[in-house]
Coordinates of C-alpha atoms in Angstrom, one line a residue:
Chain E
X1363 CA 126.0 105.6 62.6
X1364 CA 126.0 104.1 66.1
X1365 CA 125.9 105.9 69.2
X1366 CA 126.9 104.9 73.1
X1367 CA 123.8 105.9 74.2
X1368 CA 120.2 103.4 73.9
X1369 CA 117.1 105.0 73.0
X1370 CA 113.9 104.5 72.6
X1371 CA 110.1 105.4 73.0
X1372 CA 109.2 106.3 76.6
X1373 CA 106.6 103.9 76.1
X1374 CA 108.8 100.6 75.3
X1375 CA 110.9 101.7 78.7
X1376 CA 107.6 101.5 80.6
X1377 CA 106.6 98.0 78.8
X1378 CA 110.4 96.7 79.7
X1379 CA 110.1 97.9 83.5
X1380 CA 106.6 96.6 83.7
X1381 CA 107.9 92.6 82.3
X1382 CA 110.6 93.2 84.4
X1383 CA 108.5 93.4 87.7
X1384 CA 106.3 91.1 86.9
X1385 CA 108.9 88.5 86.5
X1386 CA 109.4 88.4 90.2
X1387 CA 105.5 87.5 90.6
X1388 CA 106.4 83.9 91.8
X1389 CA 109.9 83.4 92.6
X1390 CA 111.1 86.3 94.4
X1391 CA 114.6 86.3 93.9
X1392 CA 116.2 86.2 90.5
X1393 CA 119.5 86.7 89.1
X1394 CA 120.6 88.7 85.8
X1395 CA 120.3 85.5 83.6
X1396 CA 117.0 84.1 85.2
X1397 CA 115.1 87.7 84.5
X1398 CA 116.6 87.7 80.8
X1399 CA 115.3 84.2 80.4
X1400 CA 111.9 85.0 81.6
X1401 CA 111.5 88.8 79.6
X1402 CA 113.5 87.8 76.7
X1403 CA 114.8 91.2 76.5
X1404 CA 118.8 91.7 75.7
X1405 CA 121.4 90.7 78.2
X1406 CA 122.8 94.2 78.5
X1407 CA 119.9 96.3 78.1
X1408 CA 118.1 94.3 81.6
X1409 CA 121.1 94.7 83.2
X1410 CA 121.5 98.2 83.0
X1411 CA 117.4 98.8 83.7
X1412 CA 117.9 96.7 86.8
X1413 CA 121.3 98.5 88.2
X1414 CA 118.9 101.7 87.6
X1415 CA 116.4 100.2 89.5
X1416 CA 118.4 99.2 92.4
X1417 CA 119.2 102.8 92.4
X1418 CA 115.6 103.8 92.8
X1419 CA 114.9 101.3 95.3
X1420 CA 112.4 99.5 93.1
X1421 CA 114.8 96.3 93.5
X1422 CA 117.5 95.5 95.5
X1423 CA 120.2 93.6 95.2
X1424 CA 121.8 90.4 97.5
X1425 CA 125.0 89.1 95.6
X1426 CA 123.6 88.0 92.5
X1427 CA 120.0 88.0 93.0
X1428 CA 117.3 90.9 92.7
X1429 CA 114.2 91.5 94.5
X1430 CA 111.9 94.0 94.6
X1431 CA 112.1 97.0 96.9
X1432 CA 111.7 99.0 99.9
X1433 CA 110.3 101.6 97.2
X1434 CA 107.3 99.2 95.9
X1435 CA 106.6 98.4 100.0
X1436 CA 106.2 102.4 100.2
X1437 CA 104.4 102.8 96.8
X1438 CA 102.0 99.9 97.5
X1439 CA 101.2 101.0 101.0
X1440 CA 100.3 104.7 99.9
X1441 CA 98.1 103.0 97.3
X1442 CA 96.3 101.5 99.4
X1443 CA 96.5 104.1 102.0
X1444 CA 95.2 106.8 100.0
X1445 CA 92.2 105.0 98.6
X1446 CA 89.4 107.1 99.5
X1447 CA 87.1 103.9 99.5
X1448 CA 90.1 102.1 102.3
X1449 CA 90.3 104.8 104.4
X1450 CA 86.3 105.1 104.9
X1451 CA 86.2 101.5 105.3
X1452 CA 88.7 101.0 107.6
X1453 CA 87.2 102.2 111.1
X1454 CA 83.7 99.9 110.0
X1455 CA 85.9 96.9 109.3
X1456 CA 87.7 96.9 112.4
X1457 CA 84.2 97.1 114.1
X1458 CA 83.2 94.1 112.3
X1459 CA 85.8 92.1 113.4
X1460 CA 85.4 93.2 117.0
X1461 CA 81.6 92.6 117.2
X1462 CA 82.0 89.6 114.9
X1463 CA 85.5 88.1 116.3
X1464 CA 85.9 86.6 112.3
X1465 CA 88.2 87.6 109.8
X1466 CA 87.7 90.8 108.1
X1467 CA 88.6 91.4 104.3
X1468 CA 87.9 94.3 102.1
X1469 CA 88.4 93.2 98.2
X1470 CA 87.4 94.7 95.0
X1471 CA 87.2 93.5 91.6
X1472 CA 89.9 93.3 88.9
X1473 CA 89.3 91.4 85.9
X1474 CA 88.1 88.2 87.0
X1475 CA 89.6 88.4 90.3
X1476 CA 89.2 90.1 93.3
X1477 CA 92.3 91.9 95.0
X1478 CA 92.3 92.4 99.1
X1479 CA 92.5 96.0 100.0
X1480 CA 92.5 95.0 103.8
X1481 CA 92.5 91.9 106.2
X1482 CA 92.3 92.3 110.2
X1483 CA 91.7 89.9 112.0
X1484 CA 94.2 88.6 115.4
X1485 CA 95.1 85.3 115.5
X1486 CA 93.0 83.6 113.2
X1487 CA 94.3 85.5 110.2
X1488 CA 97.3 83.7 110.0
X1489 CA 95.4 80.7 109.2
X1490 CA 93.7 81.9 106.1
X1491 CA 96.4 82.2 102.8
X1492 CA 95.0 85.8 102.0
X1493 CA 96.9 89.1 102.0
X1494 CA 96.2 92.7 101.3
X1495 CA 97.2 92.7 97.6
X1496 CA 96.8 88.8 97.5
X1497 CA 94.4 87.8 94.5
X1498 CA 91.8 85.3 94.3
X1499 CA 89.4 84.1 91.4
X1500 CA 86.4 86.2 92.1
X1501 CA 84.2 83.6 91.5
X1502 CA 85.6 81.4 94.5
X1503 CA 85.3 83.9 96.8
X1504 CA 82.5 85.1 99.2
X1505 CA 83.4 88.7 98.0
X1506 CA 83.8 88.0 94.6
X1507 CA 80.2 86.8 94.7
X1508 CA 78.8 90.0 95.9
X1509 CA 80.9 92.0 93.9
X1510 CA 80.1 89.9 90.3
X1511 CA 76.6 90.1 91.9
X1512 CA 76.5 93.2 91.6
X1513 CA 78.9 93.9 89.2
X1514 CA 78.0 95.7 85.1
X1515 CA 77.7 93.3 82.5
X1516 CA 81.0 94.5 81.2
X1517 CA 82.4 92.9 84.4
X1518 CA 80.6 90.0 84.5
X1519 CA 81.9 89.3 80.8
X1520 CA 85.5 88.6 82.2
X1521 CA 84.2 85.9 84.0
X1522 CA 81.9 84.0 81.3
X1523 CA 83.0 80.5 81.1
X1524 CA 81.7 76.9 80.7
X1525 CA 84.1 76.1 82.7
X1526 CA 85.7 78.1 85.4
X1527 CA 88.2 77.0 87.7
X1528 CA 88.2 76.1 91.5
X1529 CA 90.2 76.8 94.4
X1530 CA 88.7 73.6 96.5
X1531 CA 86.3 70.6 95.4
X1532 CA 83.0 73.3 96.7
X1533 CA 84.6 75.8 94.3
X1534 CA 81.7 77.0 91.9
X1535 CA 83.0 74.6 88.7
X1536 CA 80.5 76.3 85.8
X1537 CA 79.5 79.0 84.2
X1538 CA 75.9 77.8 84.9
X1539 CA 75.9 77.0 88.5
X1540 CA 77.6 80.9 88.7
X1541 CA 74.7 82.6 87.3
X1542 CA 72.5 81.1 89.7
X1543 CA 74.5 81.5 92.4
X1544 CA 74.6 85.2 91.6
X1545 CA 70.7 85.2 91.0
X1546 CA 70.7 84.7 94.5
X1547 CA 73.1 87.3 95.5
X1548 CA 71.2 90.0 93.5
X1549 CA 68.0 88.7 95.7
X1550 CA 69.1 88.8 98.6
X1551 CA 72.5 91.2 98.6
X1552 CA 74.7 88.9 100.7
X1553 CA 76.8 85.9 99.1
X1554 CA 77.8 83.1 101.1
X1555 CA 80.7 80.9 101.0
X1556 CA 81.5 77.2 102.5
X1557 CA 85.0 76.0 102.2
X1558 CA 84.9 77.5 98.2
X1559 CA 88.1 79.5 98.7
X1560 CA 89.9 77.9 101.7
X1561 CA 89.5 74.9 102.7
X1562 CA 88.3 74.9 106.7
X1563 CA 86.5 78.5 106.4
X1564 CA 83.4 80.3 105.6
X1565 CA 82.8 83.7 104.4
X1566 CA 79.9 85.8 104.3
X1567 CA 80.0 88.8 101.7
X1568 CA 78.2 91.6 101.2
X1569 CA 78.6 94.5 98.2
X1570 CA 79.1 97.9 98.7
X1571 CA 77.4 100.1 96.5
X1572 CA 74.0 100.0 94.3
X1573 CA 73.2 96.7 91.7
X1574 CA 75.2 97.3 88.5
X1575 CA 78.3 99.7 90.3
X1576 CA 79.4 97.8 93.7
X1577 CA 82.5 99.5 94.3
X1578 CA 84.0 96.5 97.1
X1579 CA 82.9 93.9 98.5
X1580 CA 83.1 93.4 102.9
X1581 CA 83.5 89.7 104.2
X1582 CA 84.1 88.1 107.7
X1583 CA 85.6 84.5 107.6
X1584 CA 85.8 81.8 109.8
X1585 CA 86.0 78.1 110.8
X1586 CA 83.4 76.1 109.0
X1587 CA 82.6 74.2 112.4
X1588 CA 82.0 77.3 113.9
X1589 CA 79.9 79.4 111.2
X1590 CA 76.2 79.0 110.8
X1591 CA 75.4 80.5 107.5
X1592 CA 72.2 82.3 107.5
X1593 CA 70.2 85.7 107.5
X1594 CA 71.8 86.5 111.2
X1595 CA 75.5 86.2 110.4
X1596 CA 74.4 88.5 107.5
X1597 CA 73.4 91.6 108.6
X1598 CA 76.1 93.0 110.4
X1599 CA 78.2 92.4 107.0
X1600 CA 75.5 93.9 105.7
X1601 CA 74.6 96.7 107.7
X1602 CA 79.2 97.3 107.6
X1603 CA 78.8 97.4 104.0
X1604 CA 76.1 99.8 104.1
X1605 CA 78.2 102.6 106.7
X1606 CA 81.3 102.1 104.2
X1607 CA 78.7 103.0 101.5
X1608 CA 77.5 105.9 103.2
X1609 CA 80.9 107.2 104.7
X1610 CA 82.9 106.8 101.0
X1611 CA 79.4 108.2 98.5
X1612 CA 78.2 110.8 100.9
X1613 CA 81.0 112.7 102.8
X1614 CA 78.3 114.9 104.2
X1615 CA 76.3 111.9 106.0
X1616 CA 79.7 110.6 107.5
X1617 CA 78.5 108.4 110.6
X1618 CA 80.5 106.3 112.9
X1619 CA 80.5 103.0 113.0
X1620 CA 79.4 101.7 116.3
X1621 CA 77.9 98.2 116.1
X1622 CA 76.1 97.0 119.0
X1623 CA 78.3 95.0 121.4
X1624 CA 78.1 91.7 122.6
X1625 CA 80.1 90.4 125.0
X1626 CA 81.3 87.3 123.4
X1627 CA 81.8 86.6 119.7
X1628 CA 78.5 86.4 116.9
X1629 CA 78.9 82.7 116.3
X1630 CA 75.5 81.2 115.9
X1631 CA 74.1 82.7 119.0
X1632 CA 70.3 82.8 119.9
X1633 CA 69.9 87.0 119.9
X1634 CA 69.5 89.0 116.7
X1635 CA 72.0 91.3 116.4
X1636 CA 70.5 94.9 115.6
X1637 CA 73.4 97.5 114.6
X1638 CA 72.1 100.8 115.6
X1639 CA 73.7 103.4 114.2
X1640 CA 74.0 101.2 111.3
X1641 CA 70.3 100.6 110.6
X1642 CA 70.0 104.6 111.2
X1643 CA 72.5 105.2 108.8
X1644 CA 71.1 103.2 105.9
X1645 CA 70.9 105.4 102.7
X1646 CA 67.6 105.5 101.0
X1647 CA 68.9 104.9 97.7
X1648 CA 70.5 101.3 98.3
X1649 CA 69.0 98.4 97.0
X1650 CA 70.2 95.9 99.4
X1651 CA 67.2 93.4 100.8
Chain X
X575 CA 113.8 116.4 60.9
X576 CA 111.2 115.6 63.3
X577 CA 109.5 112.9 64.1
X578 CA 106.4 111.7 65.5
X579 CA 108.0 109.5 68.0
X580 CA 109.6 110.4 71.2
X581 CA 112.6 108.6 72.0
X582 CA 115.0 109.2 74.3
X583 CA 116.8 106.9 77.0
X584 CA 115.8 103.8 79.2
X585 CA 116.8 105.5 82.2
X586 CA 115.9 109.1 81.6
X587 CA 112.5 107.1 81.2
X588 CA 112.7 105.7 84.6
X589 CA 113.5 108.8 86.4
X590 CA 110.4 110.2 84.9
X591 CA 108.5 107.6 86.1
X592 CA 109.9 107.8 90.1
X593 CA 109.3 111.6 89.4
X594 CA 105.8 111.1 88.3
X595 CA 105.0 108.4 90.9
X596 CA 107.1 110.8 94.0
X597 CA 104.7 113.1 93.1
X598 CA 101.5 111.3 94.9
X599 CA 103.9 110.9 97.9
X600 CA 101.7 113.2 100.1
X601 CA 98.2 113.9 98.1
X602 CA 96.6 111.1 96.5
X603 CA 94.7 111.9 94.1
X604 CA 96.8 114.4 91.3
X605 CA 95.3 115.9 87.9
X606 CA 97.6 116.2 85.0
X607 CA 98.1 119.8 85.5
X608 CA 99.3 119.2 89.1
X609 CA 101.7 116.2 87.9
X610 CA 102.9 118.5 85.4
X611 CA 103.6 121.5 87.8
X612 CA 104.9 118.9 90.8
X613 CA 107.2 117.3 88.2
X614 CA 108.6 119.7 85.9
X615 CA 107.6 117.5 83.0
X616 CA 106.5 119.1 79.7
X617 CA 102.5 118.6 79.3
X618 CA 102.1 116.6 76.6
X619 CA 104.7 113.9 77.2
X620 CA 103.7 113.5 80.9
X621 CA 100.1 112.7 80.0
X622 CA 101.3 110.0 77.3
X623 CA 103.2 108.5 80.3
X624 CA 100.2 108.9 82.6
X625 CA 98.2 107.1 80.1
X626 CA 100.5 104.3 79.8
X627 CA 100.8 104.0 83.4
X628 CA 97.0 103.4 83.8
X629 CA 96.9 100.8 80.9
X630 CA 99.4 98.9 83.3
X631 CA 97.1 99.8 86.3
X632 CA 100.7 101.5 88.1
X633 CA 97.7 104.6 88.5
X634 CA 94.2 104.7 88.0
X635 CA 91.9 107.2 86.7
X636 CA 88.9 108.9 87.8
X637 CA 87.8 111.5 86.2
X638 CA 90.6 113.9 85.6
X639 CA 92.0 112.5 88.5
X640 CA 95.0 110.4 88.7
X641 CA 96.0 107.9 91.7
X642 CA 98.4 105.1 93.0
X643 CA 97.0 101.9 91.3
X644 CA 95.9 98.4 92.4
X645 CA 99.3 97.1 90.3
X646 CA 101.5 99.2 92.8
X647 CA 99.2 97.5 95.9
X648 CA 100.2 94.1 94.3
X649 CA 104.1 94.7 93.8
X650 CA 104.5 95.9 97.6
X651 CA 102.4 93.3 98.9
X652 CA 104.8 90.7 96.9
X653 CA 107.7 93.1 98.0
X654 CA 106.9 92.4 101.6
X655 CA 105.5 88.6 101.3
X656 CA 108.7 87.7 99.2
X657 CA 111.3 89.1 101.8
X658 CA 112.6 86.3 103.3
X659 CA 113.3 88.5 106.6
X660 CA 109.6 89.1 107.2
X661 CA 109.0 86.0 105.8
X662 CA 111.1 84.4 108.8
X663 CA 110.0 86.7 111.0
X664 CA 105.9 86.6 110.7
X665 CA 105.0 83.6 113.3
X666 CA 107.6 85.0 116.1
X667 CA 105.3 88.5 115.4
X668 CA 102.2 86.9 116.1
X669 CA 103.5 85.2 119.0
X670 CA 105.0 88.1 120.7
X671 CA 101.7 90.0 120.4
X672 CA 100.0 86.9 121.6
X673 CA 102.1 86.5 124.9
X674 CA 102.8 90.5 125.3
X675 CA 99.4 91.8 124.0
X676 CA 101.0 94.8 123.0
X677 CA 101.6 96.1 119.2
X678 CA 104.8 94.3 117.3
X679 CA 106.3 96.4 114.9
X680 CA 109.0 95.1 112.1
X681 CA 111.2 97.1 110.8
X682 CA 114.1 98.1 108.6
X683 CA 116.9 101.1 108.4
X684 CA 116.2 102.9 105.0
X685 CA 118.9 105.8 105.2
X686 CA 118.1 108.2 108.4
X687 CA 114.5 106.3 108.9
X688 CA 113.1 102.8 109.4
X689 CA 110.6 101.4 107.1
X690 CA 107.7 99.0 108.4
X691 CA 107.5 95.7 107.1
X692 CA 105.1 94.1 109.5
X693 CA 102.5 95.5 112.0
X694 CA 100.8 93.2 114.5
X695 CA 98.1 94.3 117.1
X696 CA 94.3 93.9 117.8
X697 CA 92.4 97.4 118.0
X698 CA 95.1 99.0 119.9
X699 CA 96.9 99.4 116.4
X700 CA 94.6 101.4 115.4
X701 CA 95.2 104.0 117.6
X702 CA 99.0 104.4 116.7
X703 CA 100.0 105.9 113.7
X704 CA 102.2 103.9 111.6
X705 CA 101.5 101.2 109.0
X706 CA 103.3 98.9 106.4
X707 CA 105.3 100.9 104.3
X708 CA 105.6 104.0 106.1
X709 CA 108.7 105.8 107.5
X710 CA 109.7 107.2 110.9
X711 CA 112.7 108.8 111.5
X712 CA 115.1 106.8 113.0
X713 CA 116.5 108.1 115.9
X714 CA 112.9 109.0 117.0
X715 CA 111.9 105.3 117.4
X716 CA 112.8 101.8 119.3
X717 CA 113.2 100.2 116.5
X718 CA 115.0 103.2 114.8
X719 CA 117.4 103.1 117.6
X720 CA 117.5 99.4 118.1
X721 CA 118.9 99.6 114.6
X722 CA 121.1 102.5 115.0
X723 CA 123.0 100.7 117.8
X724 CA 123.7 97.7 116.0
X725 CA 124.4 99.8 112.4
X726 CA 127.4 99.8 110.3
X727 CA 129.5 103.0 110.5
X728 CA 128.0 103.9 107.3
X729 CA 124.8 103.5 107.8
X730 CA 125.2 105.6 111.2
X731 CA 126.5 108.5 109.0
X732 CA 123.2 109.2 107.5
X733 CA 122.2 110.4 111.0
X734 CA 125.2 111.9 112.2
X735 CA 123.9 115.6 112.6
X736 CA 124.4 118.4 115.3
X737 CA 120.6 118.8 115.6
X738 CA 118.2 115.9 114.9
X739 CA 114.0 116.8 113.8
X740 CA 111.6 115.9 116.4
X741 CA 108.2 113.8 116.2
X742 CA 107.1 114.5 120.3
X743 CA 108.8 117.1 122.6
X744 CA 110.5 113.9 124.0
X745 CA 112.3 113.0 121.1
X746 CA 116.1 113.0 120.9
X747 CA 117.1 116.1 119.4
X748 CA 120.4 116.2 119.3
X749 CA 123.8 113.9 117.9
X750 CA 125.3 114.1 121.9
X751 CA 121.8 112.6 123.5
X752 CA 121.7 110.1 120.3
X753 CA 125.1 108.6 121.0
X754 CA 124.6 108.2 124.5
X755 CA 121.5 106.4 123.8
X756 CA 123.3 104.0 121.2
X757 CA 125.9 103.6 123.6
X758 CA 123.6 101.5 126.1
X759 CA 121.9 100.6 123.0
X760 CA 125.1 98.3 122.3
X761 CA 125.6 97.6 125.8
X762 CA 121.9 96.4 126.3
X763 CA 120.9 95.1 123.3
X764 CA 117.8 96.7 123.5
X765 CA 116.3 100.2 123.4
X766 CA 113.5 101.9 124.9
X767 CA 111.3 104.7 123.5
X768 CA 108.7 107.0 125.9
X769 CA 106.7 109.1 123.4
X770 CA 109.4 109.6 121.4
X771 CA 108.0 109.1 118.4
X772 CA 103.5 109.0 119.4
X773 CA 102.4 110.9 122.3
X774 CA 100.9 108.4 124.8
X775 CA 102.8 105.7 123.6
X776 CA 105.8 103.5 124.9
X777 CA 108.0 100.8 122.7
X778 CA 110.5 98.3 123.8
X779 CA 113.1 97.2 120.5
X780 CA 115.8 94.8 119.8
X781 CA 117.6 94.5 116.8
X782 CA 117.8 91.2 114.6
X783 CA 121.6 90.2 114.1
X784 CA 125.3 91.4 115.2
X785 CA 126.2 94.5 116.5
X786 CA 127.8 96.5 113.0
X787 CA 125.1 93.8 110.7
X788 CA 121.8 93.9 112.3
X789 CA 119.0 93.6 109.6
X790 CA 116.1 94.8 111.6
X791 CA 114.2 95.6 114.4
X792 CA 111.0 94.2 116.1
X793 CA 109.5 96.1 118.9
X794 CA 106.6 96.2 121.4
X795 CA 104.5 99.3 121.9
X796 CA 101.4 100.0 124.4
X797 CA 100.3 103.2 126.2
X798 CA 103.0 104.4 128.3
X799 CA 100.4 104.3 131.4
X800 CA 100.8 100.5 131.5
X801 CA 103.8 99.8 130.1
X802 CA 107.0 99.6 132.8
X803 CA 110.0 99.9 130.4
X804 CA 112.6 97.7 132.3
X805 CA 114.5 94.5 131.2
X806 CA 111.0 92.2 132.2
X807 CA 109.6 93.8 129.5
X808 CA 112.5 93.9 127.6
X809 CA 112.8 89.3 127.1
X810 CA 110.1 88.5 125.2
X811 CA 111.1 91.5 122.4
X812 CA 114.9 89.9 122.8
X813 CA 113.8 86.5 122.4
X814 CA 111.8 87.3 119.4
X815 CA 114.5 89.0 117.7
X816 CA 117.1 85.7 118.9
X817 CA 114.5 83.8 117.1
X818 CA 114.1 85.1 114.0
X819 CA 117.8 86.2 113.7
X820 CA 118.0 82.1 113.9
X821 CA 115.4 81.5 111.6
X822 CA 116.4 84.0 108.8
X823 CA 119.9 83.5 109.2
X824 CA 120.5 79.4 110.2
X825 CA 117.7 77.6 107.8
X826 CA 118.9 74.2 108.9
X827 CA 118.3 75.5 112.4
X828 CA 114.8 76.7 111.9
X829 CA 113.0 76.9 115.7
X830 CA 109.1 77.0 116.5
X831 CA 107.8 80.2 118.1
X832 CA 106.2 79.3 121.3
X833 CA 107.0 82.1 123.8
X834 CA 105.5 80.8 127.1
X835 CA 101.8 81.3 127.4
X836 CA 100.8 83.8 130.0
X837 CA 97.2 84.3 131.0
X838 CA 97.2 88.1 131.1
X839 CA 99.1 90.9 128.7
X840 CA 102.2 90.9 130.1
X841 CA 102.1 94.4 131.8
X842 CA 105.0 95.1 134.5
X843 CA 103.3 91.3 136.4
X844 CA 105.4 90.3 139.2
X845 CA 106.5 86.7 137.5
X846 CA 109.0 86.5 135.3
X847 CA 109.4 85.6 131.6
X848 CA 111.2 83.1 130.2
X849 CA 110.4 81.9 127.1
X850 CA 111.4 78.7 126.8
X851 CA 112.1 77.5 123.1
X852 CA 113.4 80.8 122.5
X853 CA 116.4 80.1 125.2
X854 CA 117.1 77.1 124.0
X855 CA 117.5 78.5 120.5
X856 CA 119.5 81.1 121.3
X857 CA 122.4 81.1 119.0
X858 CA 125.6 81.0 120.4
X859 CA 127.4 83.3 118.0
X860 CA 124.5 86.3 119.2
X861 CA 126.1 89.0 120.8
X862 CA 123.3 90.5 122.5
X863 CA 123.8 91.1 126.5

């Protein structure tokens, strides 16, 4: 007996609309035949999913070509909007770019990757290829330093590799050269970065949260010319991470992030740079240097 | 005859999933009895689909928690990156904020509100309320109007109403005042908004494309105290949306985004504006005044 109507397990539905998104990782626009060439599921069966999909909003269609959404735009946004870890760590970010004058990005870890949660950062940010929801091999990265760095050993197994692959010619090449690197990270809770990711820019990472459970990882980013990488361009990442720490784990310790001031941008200048509130904020429990 | 398996079909599937997914449009973080209660499903089949859903990181779990996942943060950030409207549009944005100093807003009619695709601006931004894939209602914003004026017929319908909600006691409240305002809307080509939609804020909007076709809306917003809403104000917006009406729409005609340097915000100054590259790409077929 065959009947009119298609059915299946709720599961397989949610397996076909997931290949079906993720088609559109790359190209952006495809038509009806392109997405059953890339899924391999039936002709009829992808055409009806997408038509219902257009309905939701999840794609739209121009013509003959599909893209995704205004629905996805709204979904994504709350999902990032709602993160309890974003929202604490969004005043402290725009701090650090405002004391720093660098790019800020928030990232945390996802498989071996790390995913940006936030990037602020005027004019400069155009310059650097990231995005919030933009991915990047973790180990390339100055936040994807600190956050391995501090990462569980079940993390660090997704990136255990002779051979790992690079961004730029600096890009960390080896599994061994990585462990060190991360020695160092776990020393002295800050990772540094020179031209690993993009070509042009330095980053300077730290993690947020304790050895063994980071949560995120806080960088600033900016022209290699321009960025002197050492202890003093470190601690107001440092002391940022710390206040996002406090202000996402406590709740009742909530402090405001108020960086000291200084009246031109932290590049390499002569005076330490001594974040008040900050330093009075620091938890006792973190492990950082 | 039962069986174990739960079948039923592909699109029944998907409205479960919107409803599921709806259902964090508001709280963030959702147990299973909440989904169940918000969504009507029955227990057992809506945590199998939760379950699936985190597999595919769509949500993520914490606890007995359930939230928006970092899968969702990647689809509208690809949603966003991949339109070729904001993808045209981005370097005019940065250079209007550059030359106006004030927050640029992008932005698209979804039904009776815009959407944002793009939001540009420094610290300020901070301080107003909206973000990348959130909604305003339309008729309460520049660019909501800006849009409205330059809408199809249909798409004016799905604000044709007696009464109209208000965000501020200065919004337009009613379908008279709204078609009055649309009327020099058209006549214009460009709207104006005092604390219509956030208290203490003004915004300055044109719409991108033909009067009956426009595609979107860019706008300027700063604290009503500074900003003088007049047409000086009024030709860098127009410009902008000239420019990237050129660039989405011609291709072969694409056009560099240089808006003439000024050396302070431009804030009601005495001189006058005239982007140059902008002019000269104005395309003749534009119908704006």
């Amino acid at each position: 007996m065959t009947t009119q109507v298609e059915t299946t397990t709720p599961s397989a539905v949610l397996d076909r609309v997931s290949l079906v998104l993720d088609a559109f990782d790359g190209p952006g626009r495809l038509t009806l035949a392109q997405i059953v060439r890339r899924t391999g599921l039936p002709r009829s069966s992808a055409h009806r999913m997408l038509e219902r999909l257009v309905q939701l909003r999840w794609l739209r269609r121009q013509g003959r070509d599909y893209e995704l959404g205004m629905r996805l735009v709204e979904l994504g946004s709350l999902a990032v909007h709602q993160d309890r870890l974003h929202r604490a760590a969004l005043p402290f970010l725009h701090e650090l770019h405002r004391v720093t004058g660098q790019v800020v990005h928030l990232a945390v870890l996802d498989g071996s990757d790390v995913v940006f949660l936030e990037k602020i950062g005027g004019r400069m940010a155009a310059a650097i290829p990231t995005r919030v929801g933009g991915r990047y091999p973790a180990h390339c990265t100055a936040v994807g330093k600190a956050l391995l760095g501090f990462a569980t050993d079940g993390e660090l197994d997704a990136v255990d590799a002779d051979l790992l692959a690079r961004k730029t010619k600096y890009s960390i090449s080896t599994g061994a050269a990585l462990r060190t690197e991360l020695a160092k990270v776990r020393a002295h809770g800050i990772a540094f970065e020179r031209e690993e990711s993009v070509p042009g820019f330095s980053c300077v990472a730290a993690p947020i949260g304790n050895i063994g459970e980071a949560v995120a990882a806080v960088s600033i980013c900016g022209p290699v010319t321009s960025m002197r990488l050492d202890h003093q361009l470190a601690a107001p990442v440092r002391m940022t991470a710390m206040g996002i720490w406090r202000n996402v784990d406590g709740g009742a310790l909530r402090v405001q992030p108020t960086l000291q001031q200084r009246s031109r941008p932290l590049l390499g200048g002569p005076t330490a740079v001594r974040p008040r509130s900050a330093v009075a904020a620091a938890p006792q429990d973190l492990q950082y240097a």
